[in-house]
Tab-separated table of C-alpha atoms in Angstrom:
chain	number	residue	atom	x	y	z
A	1	MET	CA	-6.966	-16.004	-6.916
A	2	ALA	CA	-4.763	-18.874	-8.338
A	3	ALA	CA	-1.275	-19.111	-7.263
A	4	ASN	CA	0.736	-20.766	-10.099
A	5	ILE	CA	4.304	-19.771	-10.035
A	6	ASP	CA	6.070	-19.362	-13.396
A	7	GLU	CA	9.783	-18.963	-13.200
A	8	ASP	CA	9.635	-16.909	-16.417
A	9	LYS	CA	7.571	-14.439	-14.393
A	10	VAL	CA	9.959	-13.976	-11.593
A	11	PHE	CA	12.257	-10.846	-11.808
A	12	ARG	CA	15.051	-9.411	-9.645
A	13	THR	CA	14.300	-5.864	-8.510
A	14	ASN	CA	15.448	-2.995	-6.449
A	15	ASN	CA	13.168	-2.460	-3.520
A	16	ARG	CA	9.813	-3.398	-5.096
A	17	LEU	CA	10.454	-1.250	-8.240
A	18	CYS	CA	8.144	-3.189	-10.475
A	19	TYR	CA	5.264	-1.319	-12.117
A	20	PHE	CA	2.685	-1.707	-14.904
A	21	SER	CA	2.056	1.174	-17.208
A	22	ASN	CA	-1.124	2.988	-16.828
A	23	ASN	CA	-2.415	1.765	-20.065
A	24	GLY	CA	-1.490	-1.890	-18.968
A	25	ALA	CA	0.665	-2.453	-22.227
A	26	HIS	CA	4.049	-2.706	-20.373
A	27	LEU	CA	5.781	-3.774	-17.223
A	28	ALA	CA	8.872	-1.788	-16.011
A	29	VAL	CA	11.400	-3.552	-13.817
A	30	ALA	CA	14.373	-1.817	-12.142
A	31	PHE	CA	17.396	-3.861	-10.931
A	32	GLN	CA	20.511	-2.067	-9.848
A	33	SER	CA	21.191	0.425	-12.689
A	34	ASN	CA	19.242	-1.560	-15.326
A	35	LEU	CA	15.774	-0.656	-16.492
A	36	LEU	CA	13.909	-3.374	-18.317
A	37	ILE	CA	10.631	-2.596	-20.294
A	38	LYS	CA	8.604	-5.871	-20.791
A	39	ASP	CA	5.474	-6.624	-22.712
A	40	ALA	CA	2.696	-7.056	-20.154
A	41	LYS	CA	1.153	-10.101	-21.997
A	42	THR	CA	4.109	-12.175	-22.860
A	43	PHE	CA	6.701	-10.683	-20.436
A	44	ASP	CA	9.357	-10.501	-23.189
A	45	THR	CA	11.844	-7.676	-22.883
A	46	ARG	CA	11.067	-4.842	-25.263
A	47	HIS	CA	13.753	-2.271	-24.158
A	48	SER	CA	16.729	-2.268	-21.939
A	49	PHE	CA	18.134	0.963	-20.590
A	50	ILE	CA	21.074	1.760	-18.339
A	51	PHE	CA	20.743	4.407	-15.668
A	52	ALA	CA	23.535	6.571	-14.455
A	53	ASP	CA	23.477	5.002	-11.022
A	54	VAL	CA	21.475	2.672	-8.927
A	55	ILE	CA	17.765	3.198	-9.474
A	56	GLN	CA	16.032	4.332	-6.137
A	57	CYS	CA	12.891	5.582	-7.680
A	58	MET	CA	10.895	4.877	-10.780
A	59	GLU	CA	7.575	6.245	-12.184
A	60	TRP	CA	5.534	5.788	-15.307
A	61	SER	CA	4.157	9.025	-16.960
A	62	PRO	CA	0.227	9.145	-16.865
A	63	ASN	CA	0.189	8.714	-20.665
A	64	SER	CA	2.453	5.477	-20.395
A	65	GLU	CA	4.718	7.038	-22.993
A	66	TYR	CA	7.711	7.859	-20.661
A	67	ILE	CA	9.196	6.517	-17.519
A	68	LEU	CA	11.505	8.379	-15.090
A	69	CYS	CA	14.251	6.834	-12.963
A	70	ALA	CA	16.047	8.738	-10.039
A	71	ASN	CA	18.748	8.379	-7.603
A	72	ILE	CA	17.549	10.462	-4.766
A	73	ARG	CA	20.973	10.425	-2.918
A	74	LYS	CA	22.780	11.720	-5.880
A	75	ALA	CA	19.776	13.995	-7.150
A	76	ILE	CA	19.990	12.467	-10.632
A	77	ILE	CA	16.942	11.895	-12.934
A	78	GLN	CA	16.750	10.342	-16.233
A	79	VAL	CA	13.730	10.032	-18.559
A	80	TYR	CA	13.163	7.283	-21.169
A	81	SER	CA	10.698	6.872	-23.999
A	82	VAL	CA	8.963	3.600	-24.707
A	83	HIS	CA	8.252	4.351	-28.361
A	84	HIS	CA	11.423	6.186	-29.117
A	85	PRO	CA	14.022	4.401	-27.089
A	86	GLN	CA	16.886	6.390	-28.590
A	87	TRP	CA	15.550	9.581	-26.849
A	88	LYS	CA	16.509	10.309	-23.358
A	89	CYS	CA	16.519	13.364	-21.007
A	90	LYS	CA	18.762	13.895	-17.936
A	91	LEU	CA	17.976	16.235	-14.917
A	92	ILE	CA	20.307	17.116	-12.164
A	93	GLU	CA	18.768	19.062	-9.225
A	94	GLY	CA	22.304	20.145	-8.024
A	95	SER	CA	23.287	21.594	-4.682
A	96	ALA	CA	19.557	21.847	-3.547
A	97	GLY	CA	19.423	18.154	-3.382
A	98	LEU	CA	16.371	15.852	-4.091
A	99	GLN	CA	13.660	14.733	-1.829
A	100	SER	CA	10.899	13.515	-4.199
A	101	VAL	CA	10.132	13.365	-7.942
A	102	ALA	CA	6.826	13.110	-9.692
A	103	TRP	CA	5.153	13.559	-13.197
A	104	SER	CA	2.577	16.323	-13.953
A	105	PRO	CA	-0.870	14.887	-14.950
A	106	ASP	CA	-0.200	15.935	-18.627
A	107	SER	CA	3.027	14.091	-18.825
A	108	LYS	CA	4.773	17.231	-20.124
A	109	CYS	CA	6.495	18.198	-16.949
A	110	ILE	CA	8.544	16.644	-13.986
A	111	LEU	CA	8.109	18.149	-10.600
A	112	THR	CA	11.064	17.758	-8.165
A	113	THR	CA	11.066	18.694	-4.432
A	114	ALA	CA	14.451	19.835	-3.077
A	115	ASP	CA	15.878	18.787	0.275
A	116	PHE	CA	14.057	20.373	3.314
A	117	ASN	CA	11.318	21.563	0.970
A	118	ILE	CA	13.336	24.572	-0.070
A	119	GLN	CA	11.570	24.684	-3.399
A	120	ILE	CA	9.548	22.865	-6.010
A	121	SER	CA	11.199	22.848	-9.594
A	122	ILE	CA	8.922	22.208	-12.568
A	123	TRP	CA	10.916	20.953	-15.492
A	124	ASN	CA	9.210	21.232	-19.024
A	125	LEU	CA	10.382	18.513	-21.261
A	126	GLN	CA	9.001	20.144	-24.409
A	127	ASP	CA	10.459	23.588	-24.227
A	128	GLN	CA	13.199	22.860	-21.667
A	129	THR	CA	12.073	25.714	-19.242
A	130	VAL	CA	11.946	25.547	-15.485
A	131	TRP	CA	9.486	27.172	-13.039
A	132	TYR	CA	9.913	27.322	-9.286
A	133	ILE	CA	7.580	27.342	-6.334
A	134	GLN	CA	9.229	28.669	-3.128
A	135	ASN	CA	8.408	28.588	0.589
A	136	LEU	CA	6.738	25.136	0.935
A	137	LYS	CA	5.554	24.387	4.527
A	138	THR	CA	8.063	21.690	5.729
A	139	SER	CA	5.783	20.198	8.308
A	140	ALA	CA	2.615	19.788	6.163
A	141	PHE	CA	1.340	16.288	5.848
A	142	ASP	CA	0.543	16.698	2.081
A	143	LYS	CA	2.891	19.159	0.140
A	144	LEU	CA	1.823	18.562	-3.422
A	145	CYS	CA	-1.965	17.911	-4.410
A	146	PHE	CA	-3.053	17.811	-8.048
A	147	SER	CA	-6.735	18.003	-8.707
A	148	PRO	CA	-8.084	14.644	-10.274
A	149	SER	CA	-8.428	16.329	-13.655
A	150	GLY	CA	-4.884	17.483	-13.537
A	151	ILE	CA	-5.665	21.119	-14.270
A	152	ARG	CA	-4.840	22.552	-10.884
A	153	LEU	CA	-1.976	22.159	-8.309
A	154	ALA	CA	-2.504	23.157	-4.665
A	155	VAL	CA	0.450	23.619	-2.334
A	156	ILE	CA	0.793	24.777	1.297
A	157	VAL	CA	3.256	27.619	1.741
A	158	THR	CA	4.611	29.615	4.599
A	159	GLU	CA	5.499	33.331	4.404
A	160	GLU	CA	6.243	35.408	7.547
A	161	ASN	CA	5.065	32.526	9.790
A	162	LYS	CA	1.712	32.452	8.134
A	163	ASN	CA	0.222	29.528	6.247
A	164	THR	CA	-1.690	29.948	3.073
A	165	VAL	CA	-2.688	27.693	0.097
A	166	GLU	CA	-1.620	28.508	-3.511
A	167	ILE	CA	-3.560	27.152	-6.441
A	168	TYR	CA	-1.793	26.946	-9.869
A	169	LYS	CA	-2.957	26.299	-13.181
A	170	THR	CA	-0.922	23.425	-14.645
A	171	ASP	CA	-1.142	24.586	-18.304
A	172	SER	CA	0.766	27.810	-17.575
A	173	TRP	CA	2.059	27.127	-13.944
A	174	LYS	CA	0.793	30.507	-12.990
A	175	ILE	CA	-0.789	31.048	-9.636
A	176	SER	CA	-4.720	31.528	-10.007
A	177	ARG	CA	-5.729	31.764	-6.278
A	178	LYS	CA	-4.196	32.394	-3.012
A	179	LEU	CA	-6.310	31.257	-0.151
A	180	ILE	CA	-5.771	33.019	3.129
A	181	CYS	CA	-7.447	30.722	5.812
A	182	ASP	CA	-7.605	33.029	8.916
A	183	ARG	CA	-10.103	30.562	10.568
A	184	LEU	CA	-7.404	27.898	10.873
A	185	ARG	CA	-4.630	28.131	13.402
A	186	SER	CA	-2.263	26.329	10.965
A	187	ILE	CA	-2.680	24.491	7.711
A	188	ASP	CA	-1.554	20.806	8.014
A	189	GLY	CA	-3.191	19.167	5.017
A	190	ILE	CA	-5.188	19.588	1.790
A	191	ARG	CA	-7.210	17.252	-0.395
A	192	TRP	CA	-9.161	17.579	-3.647
A	193	SER	CA	-12.591	16.088	-3.993
A	194	PRO	CA	-12.866	13.419	-6.766
A	195	ASN	CA	-15.085	15.735	-8.920
A	196	ASP	CA	-12.494	18.546	-8.834
A	197	GLU	CA	-14.876	21.121	-7.408
A	198	LEU	CA	-13.830	21.104	-3.588
A	199	LEU	CA	-10.538	21.525	-1.896
A	200	CYS	CA	-10.555	20.437	1.731
A	201	ILE	CA	-8.079	22.436	4.019
A	202	TRP	CA	-7.521	21.355	7.559
A	203	CYS	CA	-5.780	22.084	10.813
A	204	SER	CA	-4.803	19.043	12.859
A	205	SER	CA	-4.401	20.684	16.263
A	206	THR	CA	-6.315	18.910	18.962
A	207	ALA	CA	-6.882	22.310	20.594
A	208	GLU	CA	-8.548	23.836	17.570
A	209	PRO	CA	-9.165	21.230	14.860
A	210	LYS	CA	-11.110	22.452	11.832
A	211	LEU	CA	-11.826	21.518	8.392
A	212	ILE	CA	-12.838	24.183	5.769
A	213	VAL	CA	-13.965	23.515	2.145
A	214	TYR	CA	-13.168	25.795	-0.699
A	215	SER	CA	-15.299	25.603	-3.835
A	216	THR	CA	-13.698	26.181	-7.099
A	217	VAL	CA	-17.184	26.800	-8.608
A	218	TRP	CA	-18.223	29.623	-6.206
A	219	GLU	CA	-14.405	30.620	-5.675
A	220	ARG	CA	-14.908	30.907	-1.804
A	221	HIS	CA	-15.036	28.822	1.323
A	222	VAL	CA	-18.497	27.226	1.470
A	223	VAL	CA	-18.377	25.259	4.709
A	224	ALA	CA	-16.462	24.451	7.881
A	225	PHE	CA	-16.399	21.342	10.073
A	226	SER	CA	-15.124	21.398	13.685
A	227	PRO	CA	-14.886	18.192	15.796
A	228	LEU	CA	-15.363	20.314	18.860
A	229	GLU	CA	-18.590	21.749	17.787
A	230	ILE	CA	-19.941	18.297	16.856
A	231	ALA	CA	-18.727	16.946	20.277
A	232	GLN	CA	-20.567	19.892	22.048
A	233	SER	CA	-23.788	19.298	20.003
A	234	THR	CA	-23.691	15.548	21.047
A	235	ALA	CA	-22.513	15.918	24.517
A	236	HIS	CA	-24.832	13.082	25.897
A	237	SER	CA	-24.233	10.678	22.919
A	238	SER	CA	-22.651	7.317	23.681
A	239	GLU	CA	-20.429	7.516	20.671
A	240	ARG	CA	-16.752	8.472	21.028
A	241	LYS	CA	-15.889	12.190	19.997
A	242	LEU	CA	-13.457	12.768	17.363
A	243	LYS	CA	-10.188	14.285	18.645
A	244	GLY	CA	-8.202	16.419	16.254
A	245	ILE	CA	-7.938	15.768	12.549
A	246	GLU	CA	-5.071	13.542	11.648
A	247	SER	CA	-5.924	13.288	7.820
A	248	ILE	CA	-8.946	12.832	5.550
A	249	GLU	CA	-9.857	10.564	2.526
A	250	TRP	CA	-12.662	10.833	-0.027
A	251	ILE	CA	-14.620	7.918	-0.997
A	252	PRO	CA	-14.103	7.330	-4.735
A	253	SER	CA	-17.610	8.557	-5.576
A	254	GLY	CA	-16.998	11.770	-3.768
A	255	GLN	CA	-20.291	11.554	-1.616
A	256	LEU	CA	-18.575	10.760	1.590
A	257	LEU	CA	-15.573	12.160	3.257
A	258	ALA	CA	-13.625	10.075	5.994
A	259	VAL	CA	-12.048	12.270	8.680
A	260	ILE	CA	-9.501	10.469	10.808
A	261	GLY	CA	-8.878	11.522	14.363
A	262	PHE	CA	-5.916	11.110	16.732
A	263	ASN	CA	-8.046	8.765	19.050
A	264	GLU	CA	-8.642	5.832	16.726
A	265	VAL	CA	-11.945	7.341	15.589
A	266	ILE	CA	-12.972	7.701	11.898
A	267	VAL	CA	-16.071	9.749	10.968
A	268	LEU	CA	-17.942	9.726	7.633
A	269	LEU	CA	-19.324	13.099	6.676
A	270	ASN	CA	-22.000	13.743	4.034
A	271	TYR	CA	-20.626	16.007	1.450
A	272	VAL	CA	-23.910	17.966	1.193
A	273	THR	CA	-24.836	18.613	4.763
A	274	TRP	CA	-21.280	18.101	6.145
A	275	THR	CA	-22.712	16.185	9.117
A	276	PRO	CA	-21.517	12.840	10.433
A	277	LEU	CA	-23.404	9.902	8.961
A	278	SER	CA	-21.478	7.101	10.661
A	279	GLN	CA	-18.305	6.484	12.580
A	280	LEU	CA	-15.794	3.718	13.335
A	281	TYR	CA	-13.942	3.266	16.605
A	282	LEU	CA	-10.902	1.008	16.347
A	283	ASP	CA	-11.926	-0.695	19.634
A	284	PRO	CA	-9.190	-3.117	21.012
A	285	VAL	CA	-11.934	-5.346	22.235
A	286	ILE	CA	-14.098	-7.309	19.743
A	287	ARG	CA	-17.426	-7.748	21.614
A	288	ASP	CA	-20.421	-10.051	20.960
A	289	CYS	CA	-22.579	-7.032	19.936
A	290	ASN	CA	-23.110	-7.876	16.256
A	291	TYR	CA	-23.580	-11.321	15.042
A	292	LEU	CA	-22.496	-10.278	11.460
A	293	THR	CA	-18.969	-9.333	12.705
A	294	LYS	CA	-16.381	-11.863	11.400
A	295	VAL	CA	-12.909	-12.296	12.776
A	296	TYR	CA	-10.300	-14.286	10.698
A	297	LYS	CA	-7.297	-15.203	12.622
A	298	GLU	CA	-4.123	-16.715	11.254
A	299	CYS	CA	-3.436	-20.113	13.000
A	300	THR	CA	-1.385	-23.213	12.568
A	301	ASP	CA	-3.137	-26.198	11.016
A	302	SER	CA	-2.276	-29.636	11.936
A	303	GLY	CA	-2.501	-31.008	8.467
A	304	ASN	CA	0.553	-32.179	6.671
A	305	ASN	CA	1.744	-30.559	3.332
A	306	PRO	CA	3.685	-33.014	1.007
A	307	ASN	CA	5.217	-30.174	-0.842
A	308	LYS	CA	7.551	-28.427	1.618
A	309	CYS	CA	8.428	-25.697	-0.909
A	310	ILE	CA	5.022	-24.286	-0.796
A	311	VAL	CA	3.422	-22.555	2.143
A	312	SER	CA	0.041	-24.219	2.142
A	313	CYS	CA	-3.139	-23.537	3.642
A	314	ASN	CA	-2.590	-26.816	5.586
A	315	GLU	CA	0.427	-25.146	7.393
A	316	ARG	CA	-1.249	-21.701	8.072
A	317	VAL	CA	-4.804	-20.884	7.673
A	318	LEU	CA	-7.055	-17.819	8.337
A	319	ARG	CA	-9.646	-19.383	10.559
A	320	GLU	CA	-12.911	-17.630	11.513
A	321	ILE	CA	-13.117	-17.253	15.330
A	322	HIS	CA	-16.490	-17.193	16.923
A	323	GLU	CA	-15.543	-16.780	20.723
A	324	ARG	CA	-15.978	-13.442	22.187
A	325	PRO	CA	-14.727	-11.141	23.519
A	326	ILE	CA	-11.408	-10.978	21.579
A	327	TYR	CA	-8.709	-8.733	22.775
A	328	ILE	CA	-6.562	-7.218	20.012
A	329	GLU	CA	-2.876	-7.428	20.500
A	330	ILE	CA	-1.195	-4.075	21.022
A	331	GLY	CA	2.146	-3.504	19.422
A	332	LYS	CA	5.436	-2.575	21.093
A	333	LYS	CA	6.628	0.995	20.687
A	334	ASP	CA	10.035	1.507	19.141
A	335	SER	CA	12.310	2.443	22.064
A	336	SER	CA	14.313	4.803	19.757
A	337	ASP	CA	11.232	6.821	18.859
A	338	ASN	CA	10.036	8.778	21.922
A	339	PHE	CA	8.296	11.739	20.210
A	340	SER	CA	5.929	10.377	17.392
A	341	VAL	CA	2.262	9.653	18.051
A	342	ALA	CA	0.693	6.302	16.924
A	343	LYS	CA	-1.595	6.920	14.067
A	344	VAL	CA	-3.612	5.221	11.139
A	345	ASN	CA	-0.827	4.356	8.711
A	346	LEU	CA	-2.993	2.274	6.289
A	347	LEU	CA	-6.376	3.606	5.110
A	348	GLU	CA	-7.834	2.783	1.681
A	349	PHE	CA	-11.242	2.659	0.142
A	350	SER	CA	-12.197	-0.264	-2.259
A	351	THR	CA	-12.783	0.871	-5.863
A	352	CYS	CA	-16.513	0.571	-5.438
A	353	GLY	CA	-16.419	2.548	-2.336
A	354	GLN	CA	-18.344	0.197	-0.224
A	355	TYR	CA	-15.372	-1.026	1.985
A	356	LEU	CA	-12.718	0.866	3.908
A	357	ALA	CA	-9.582	-1.057	5.014
A	358	VAL	CA	-7.872	0.404	8.143
A	359	LYS	CA	-4.655	-0.423	10.092
A	360	HIS	CA	-3.481	1.561	13.173
A	361	GLU	CA	0.121	1.560	14.441
A	362	LEU	CA	-1.078	0.730	17.975
A	363	TYR	CA	-2.430	-2.662	16.507
A	364	PRO	CA	0.090	-3.585	13.838
A	365	THR	CA	-1.148	-7.250	13.279
A	366	THR	CA	-4.738	-6.369	12.849
A	367	LEU	CA	-6.688	-4.981	9.828
A	368	TRP	CA	-10.201	-3.626	10.061
A	369	ILE	CA	-12.387	-3.851	7.000
A	370	TRP	CA	-15.508	-1.811	7.345
A	371	ASP	CA	-18.582	-2.116	5.277
A	372	ILE	CA	-19.854	1.403	5.374
A	373	PHE	CA	-23.124	0.617	3.794
A	374	THR	CA	-24.167	-1.860	6.390
A	375	ASP	CA	-21.908	-0.811	9.258
A	376	TYR	CA	-20.524	-4.352	9.596
A	377	LEU	CA	-16.934	-5.237	10.169
A	378	ASP	CA	-14.496	-7.968	9.308
A	379	TYR	CA	-11.186	-8.342	11.216
A	380	LEU	CA	-7.929	-9.938	9.900
A	381	GLN	CA	-5.576	-10.874	12.757
A	382	LEU	CA	-2.241	-11.831	11.478
A	383	GLU	CA	0.946	-13.465	13.038
A	384	ASN	CA	3.143	-10.586	11.834
A	385	PRO	CA	2.707	-6.826	11.310
A	386	VAL	CA	0.732	-5.712	8.312
A	387	THR	CA	3.050	-3.871	5.862
A	388	ALA	CA	0.719	-3.044	2.905
A	389	ILE	CA	-2.906	-3.475	1.422
A	390	LYS	CA	-3.877	-3.207	-2.143
A	391	TRP	CA	-7.428	-3.318	-3.430
A	392	SER	CA	-8.188	-4.727	-6.893
A	393	PRO	CA	-8.867	-1.879	-9.359
A	394	ILE	CA	-12.117	-3.421	-10.574
A	395	ARG	CA	-13.617	-5.498	-7.790
A	396	PRO	CA	-13.748	-5.640	-3.969
A	397	GLN	CA	-10.804	-7.962	-3.552
A	398	LEU	CA	-8.200	-7.076	-1.120
A	399	LEU	CA	-4.521	-8.331	-0.976
A	400	VAL	CA	-2.846	-8.010	2.471
A	401	PHE	CA	1.011	-8.370	3.104
A	402	SER	CA	3.043	-8.714	6.387
A	403	GLU	CA	6.546	-8.623	7.623
A	404	ARG	CA	8.907	-11.656	7.565
A	405	THR	CA	6.677	-14.040	5.785
A	406	ALA	CA	6.235	-15.711	2.407
A	407	ARG	CA	2.331	-15.495	2.747
A	408	VAL	CA	-0.179	-13.369	0.874
A	409	TYR	CA	-3.545	-12.847	2.400
A	410	GLU	CA	-6.751	-12.280	0.384
A	411	TRP	CA	-10.047	-10.890	1.562
A	412	SER	CA	-13.247	-10.721	-0.452
A	413	ARG	CA	-16.977	-10.769	0.273
A	414	LYS	CA	-16.839	-14.562	0.396
A	415	GLY	CA	-14.300	-14.616	3.280
A	416	ALA	CA	-10.526	-14.450	3.708
A	417	ARG	CA	-7.743	-17.014	2.930
A	418	ILE	CA	-4.005	-17.418	2.634
A	419	LEU	CA	-2.586	-17.927	-0.806
A	420	PRO	CA	0.115	-20.499	-1.330
A	421	MET	CA	3.538	-18.853	-1.979
A	422	SER	CA	7.080	-20.073	-2.383
A	423	LYS	CA	8.818	-20.388	0.948
A	424	TYR	CA	11.867	-18.809	-0.491
A	425	THR	CA	10.269	-15.475	-1.481
A	426	SER	CA	8.954	-12.825	1.019
A	427	VAL	CA	6.125	-10.828	-0.319
A	428	ILE	CA	5.639	-7.344	1.185
A	429	ASP	CA	3.749	-5.217	-1.423
A	430	ALA	CA	2.047	-5.603	-4.792
A	431	HIS	CA	1.035	-3.600	-7.874
A	432	TRP	CA	-2.024	-4.495	-9.731
A	433	HIS	CA	-2.483	-4.448	-13.540
A	434	PRO	CA	-5.131	-1.805	-14.559
A	435	THR	CA	-7.442	-4.550	-15.671
A	436	GLY	CA	-7.250	-6.463	-12.541
A	437	ASP	CA	-6.424	-9.671	-14.258
A	438	LYS	CA	-2.845	-9.870	-12.982
A	439	VAL	CA	-0.652	-8.535	-10.119
A	440	ALA	CA	2.971	-8.024	-9.536
A	441	LEU	CA	3.866	-9.454	-6.062
A	442	CYS	CA	6.944	-7.719	-4.707
A	443	GLY	CA	9.448	-8.920	-2.262
A	444	TYR	CA	12.717	-7.060	-1.165
A	445	ASN	CA	14.609	-7.971	-4.175
A	446	LYS	CA	12.284	-10.021	-6.339
A	447	ALA	CA	8.960	-9.700	-8.044
A	448	MET	CA	6.494	-12.386	-9.261
A	449	ILE	CA	3.522	-12.060	-11.727
A	450	TYR	CA	0.437	-13.847	-10.743
A	451	GLU	CA	-2.504	-14.352	-13.030
A	452	ILE	CA	-6.110	-14.005	-11.609
A	453	THR	CA	-7.901	-17.162	-12.741
A	454	ASP	CA	-10.614	-17.540	-10.122
A	455	ILE	CA	-12.558	-14.404	-9.251
A	456	PRO	CA	-13.611	-14.295	-5.557
């Protein structure tokens, strides 16, 4: 990826609020109380709006016609139209407070979650009506879960100390199914399959972990998966056993399901037989057991860079390390946090589904990139903790970002490298254009647009 810095494509922002619209036509930039809508090709400003307060949250509607801005602290939301800039809508949650806000898939409604998950409010922008969903489970990992087609919404609710899953039709916001999961001690998460037909519901407890699958076609539970039963059936296996269910993630094709345990183990399940096909253990020791395993480590290069304003590959490089074994550095635990359990905090499949990028809180400077087709691994070992990863929407190209640095790391099938950046801009996140031909690189208060000129 080329790294040509154009000063006309550097914008001041509020905390990474710089997003391309879903149709790729516009770029929205929020700075203080100002919202700028720019042309995604020329980056000329098309519209400028003034929000009621500092913009803390921003989101394009799925149809790219509207954009909402919110101030979470003051529970204020305003909606603007790209094609009708004179139109605007203002929502105030009031005394219930505001925890989060999101669009409905049809772009007709806005869903707000009140503080402490008291309720979900569904605001219809067309007829100006409001619906409510009460009794959300406050400790659930995933509270709102739309099906990929957008026709259903599943939520976890608690009534009389009993967890259930309610499924709503998004065209009327009426409840269509209420799932009572007696086989689960509690309900800690839900996830739709990419084809809309299956809803995974799981209990995370290490004492009784279980995943059950509800079919919208058969309208019943069709299968259950228990890590404990798998461990008992493979008692003499050399593989590590999955402990608990921290979370799950579908491969984009929907043919495999990744189940993440609390013991740094990730298991891939076949969606037909619901049996393990492969697994990955985030081993802190890289051994000489697979000659195709590649380790890229960030190192200082002895070369001299004549342009001191650019962080060059001559100053820092990702060098392939061939020595084995390699001991992965363990991060320091936050002394002020004595109760949380270290977990997988970054996990994302590539668009093609062949690669899975994983980062665990125990190893903050290391990123695993797993080729699930061949079971080979690449490792990125950086100087600073990894903060974000972003796959290209059209090719197996991964951008990696870390703390306190002006460097961006790129991984592809060909290898890994550091992209030259301005020394005066830290980059901690990114947002791809839908076509994959450009990307908005975001710092704490600036964003830069980079054009993709050389495809890895």
